[in-house]
Each structure stands twice: as C-alpha cells, then as structure tokens.
GROMACS .gro file of C-alpha atoms in nm:
model
  142
    1MET     CA    1 -12.401  14.856 -12.380
    2ASP     CA    2 -12.514  14.915 -12.092
    3LEU     CA    3 -12.901  14.834 -12.035
    4ASN     CA    4 -13.048  14.907 -11.755
    5ARG     CA    5 -13.428  14.730 -11.722
    6ILE     CA    6 -13.695  14.939 -11.613
    7THR     CA    7 -14.007  14.734 -11.677
    8PRO     CA    8 -13.972  14.362 -11.853
    9ARG     CA    9 -14.138  14.607 -12.099
   10TYR     CA   10 -13.916  14.895 -12.050
   11THR     CA   11 -13.540  14.889 -12.110
   12VAL     CA   12 -13.302  15.264 -12.120
   13SER     CA   13 -12.960  15.317 -12.195
   14PRO     CA   14 -12.695  15.612 -12.295
   15GLN     CA   15 -12.560  15.660 -12.672
   16ILE     CA   16 -12.582  15.286 -12.869
   17ALA     CA   17 -12.378  15.369 -13.163
   18VAL     CA   18 -12.431  15.095 -13.534
   19GLU     CA   19 -12.216  14.809 -13.391
   20ASP     CA   20 -12.476  14.768 -13.075
   21VAL     CA   21 -12.831  14.747 -13.275
   22PRO     CA   22 -12.754  14.368 -13.349
   23ALA     CA   23 -12.729  14.312 -13.002
   24LEU     CA   24 -13.104  14.486 -12.935
   25ALA     CA   25 -13.249  14.277 -13.253
   26GLU     CA   26 -13.112  13.976 -13.070
   27ALA     CA   27 -13.228  14.089 -12.737
   28GLY     CA   28 -13.612  14.071 -12.862
   29PHE     CA   29 -13.680  14.470 -12.892
   30THR     CA   30 -13.925  14.534 -13.159
   31LEU     CA   31 -13.880  14.932 -13.071
   32VAL     CA   32 -13.639  15.119 -13.071
   33ILE     CA   33 -13.674  15.485 -12.905
   34CYS     CA   34 -13.413  15.845 -12.924
   35ASN     CA   35 -13.476  16.060 -12.662
   36ARG     CA   36 -13.182  16.244 -12.802
   37PRO     CA   37 -13.173  16.565 -12.963
   38ASP     CA   38 -12.921  16.512 -13.282
   39GLY     CA   39 -12.763  16.838 -13.172
   40GLU     CA   40 -12.570  16.725 -12.908
   41VAL     CA   41 -12.396  16.432 -13.088
   42PRO     CA   42 -12.199  16.374 -13.413
   43PRO     CA   43 -12.304  16.242 -13.743
   44GLU     CA   44 -12.287  15.839 -13.692
   45LEU     CA   45 -12.478  15.868 -13.396
   46GLN     CA   46 -12.730  16.095 -13.527
   47ALA     CA   47 -13.091  15.911 -13.571
   48GLU     CA   48 -13.131  15.927 -13.920
   49THR     CA   49 -12.794  15.650 -13.885
   50ILE     CA   50 -12.902  15.487 -13.581
   51GLY     CA   51 -13.251  15.412 -13.741
   52ALA     CA   52 -13.165  15.329 -14.080
   53ALA     CA   53 -12.964  15.040 -13.923
   54VAL     CA   54 -13.282  14.952 -13.627
   55ARG     CA   55 -13.465  14.899 -13.911
   56ALA     CA   56 -13.243  14.746 -14.131
   57ALA     CA   57 -13.246  14.520 -13.848
   58GLY     CA   58 -13.600  14.488 -13.829
   59MET     CA   59 -13.715  14.650 -13.529
   60GLU     CA   60 -13.897  14.980 -13.575
   61PHE     CA   61 -13.795  15.287 -13.498
   62ALA     CA   62 -13.948  15.666 -13.300
   63VAL     CA   63 -13.731  15.998 -13.254
   64LEU     CA   64 -13.825  16.162 -12.957
   65PRO     CA   65 -13.624  16.447 -12.916
   66VAL     CA   66 -13.622  16.575 -12.503
   67THR     CA   67 -13.475  16.862 -12.420
   68HIS     CA   68 -13.486  17.044 -12.082
   69ASP     CA   69 -13.708  17.327 -12.309
   70GLY     CA   70 -13.924  17.034 -12.444
   71LEU     CA   71 -14.001  16.804 -12.231
   72THR     CA   72 -14.425  16.812 -12.263
   73LEU     CA   73 -14.672  16.645 -12.147
   74ASP     CA   74 -14.775  16.578 -12.556
   75LEU     CA   75 -14.409  16.445 -12.552
   76VAL     CA   76 -14.447  16.215 -12.244
   77ALA     CA   77 -14.777  16.089 -12.369
   78GLU     CA   78 -14.658  15.985 -12.727
   79GLN     CA   79 -14.370  15.736 -12.573
   80ALA     CA   80 -14.650  15.648 -12.347
   81ALA     CA   81 -14.863  15.520 -12.618
   82LEU     CA   82 -14.530  15.419 -12.835
   83ILE     CA   83 -14.450  15.146 -12.566
   84GLU     CA   84 -14.778  15.048 -12.460
   85ASN     CA   85 -14.835  15.019 -12.852
   86ALA     CA   86 -14.518  14.825 -12.931
   87PRO     CA   87 -14.561  14.428 -13.024
   88GLY     CA   88 -14.299  14.417 -12.807
   89PRO     CA   89 -13.964  14.484 -12.555
   90VAL     CA   90 -13.863  14.866 -12.618
   91PHE     CA   91 -13.505  15.018 -12.588
   92ALA     CA   92 -13.498  15.364 -12.487
   93TYR     CA   93 -13.151  15.562 -12.526
   94CYS     CA   94 -13.043  15.959 -12.457
   95ARG     CA   95 -12.684  16.083 -12.344
   96SER     CA   96 -12.753  15.836 -12.022
   97GLY     CA   97 -13.052  15.717 -12.005
   98THR     CA   98 -13.193  15.963 -11.763
   99ARG     CA   99 -13.433  16.136 -11.995
  100CYS     CA  100 -13.540  15.768 -12.107
  101ALA     CA  101 -13.587  15.739 -11.720
  102THR     CA  102 -13.798  16.061 -11.617
  103VAL     CA  103 -14.019  16.086 -11.933
  104TRP     CA  104 -14.081  15.726 -11.882
  105ALA     CA  105 -14.207  15.795 -11.483
  106MET     CA  106 -14.392  16.083 -11.625
  107GLY     CA  107 -14.603  15.801 -11.853
  108GLN     CA  108 -14.660  15.639 -11.593
  109ALA     CA  109 -14.786  15.896 -11.325
  110GLY     CA  110 -15.192  15.821 -11.252
  111LYS     CA  111 -15.103  15.464 -11.410
  112MET     CA  112 -14.924  15.287 -11.041
  113PRO     CA  113 -14.840  15.451 -10.747
  114THR     CA  114 -14.494  15.733 -10.721
  115ASP     CA  115 -14.332  15.487 -10.494
  116ASP     CA  116 -14.349  15.229 -10.769
  117ILE     CA  117 -14.205  15.472 -11.015
  118LEU     CA  118 -13.950  15.553 -10.821
  119LEU     CA  119 -13.871  15.252 -10.710
  120ALA     CA  120 -13.859  15.076 -11.085
  121THR     CA  121 -13.593  15.383 -11.193
  122ALA     CA  122 -13.373  15.332 -10.910
  123LYS     CA  123 -13.334  14.970 -10.929
  124ALA     CA  124 -13.247  15.039 -11.269
  125GLY     CA  125 -12.996  15.251 -11.184
  126TYR     CA  126 -13.217  15.629 -11.193
  127ALA     CA  127 -13.222  15.789 -10.885
  128LEU     CA  128 -13.553  16.027 -10.990
  129ASP     CA  129 -13.685  16.092 -10.620
  130GLY     CA  130 -13.624  16.431 -10.708
  131MET     CA  131 -13.976  16.422 -10.919
  132ARG     CA  132 -14.187  16.302 -10.716
  133PRO     CA  133 -14.387  16.648 -10.668
  134THR     CA  134 -14.447  16.635 -11.042
  135LEU     CA  135 -14.542  16.304 -11.027
  136ASN     CA  136 -14.834  16.287 -10.755
  137ALA     CA  137 -14.950  16.647 -10.965
  138ILE     CA  138 -14.946  16.464 -11.281
  139ALA     CA  139 -15.104  16.167 -11.097
  140GLU     CA  140 -15.369  16.426 -10.934
  141ARG     CA  141 -15.470  16.563 -11.267
  142GLY     CA  142 -15.577  16.255 -11.411
   0.00000   0.00000   0.00000
C-alpha cells in the first residue's frame, strides 16, 4: 500500500484491498473515504466490500465517488466537512490517489494560499499545478 500524506490529517493512496485495512487501523486512521466509483473495479474492491472491512476494524467509512462529470463543488464541500469533522486522521483512496488529492485541494481553496495547497499535493506526489486557475477561482468566490 502506497500512503501519500498531504497533511498530518489527510493521507491518500491508490486503490486498497481488504488486506490493507488492518494496517490503516494500526496507523490510526479514523475515517476512510472511497473516491472511486464501483464501476471501475471488480466486486472484491468495490466500496461495499472495503467498507465492511473498514467498519469491522473500528473505523468510519464514506463513499463519495468522483468521476470527471461528477466532481462538483457540493461533493468537494461534503468531503471537506467529513475531513474537518472526523475524530482523527483521514485516509482516502481512488485509482491513483489523484482524485482524492484534487478533491482535497479544491476543498482547501480560499482556506489556505493556492501555493501552499499545490506544494502540499506535490510533496505527496501529486503535481496539480494545472489546477491553479480553478483553485484561484474557487478562492475568489469565497
């Protein structure tokens, strides 16, 4: 499992399997967010299967699938609220981790400087410089 820490409170990775869940619990994560649509994966990697293992390990589980057409500001706000209200560190996954990093970045726009957002994602291995205009536009909207 490839854990990519964006902040002390938010870590992302590519797709996980049931076998990875105990390590997430041991690492202290309190909430796992699935940003990958079930249509992209076989049954053993779908949200229901992973979610059951996550809950059995004592963590919370949320499903917020992100597609190119389905990345809305409402979804961004919902994920930002989940992260903010989680009792501890949050782990999110998708195919590569990029969607999870993108949703986080959009949720931070206006809360922290765009340069800091892009630096945090880059340090975690996600170069999102092309999002600068989008992040600035979200920040300007308030």
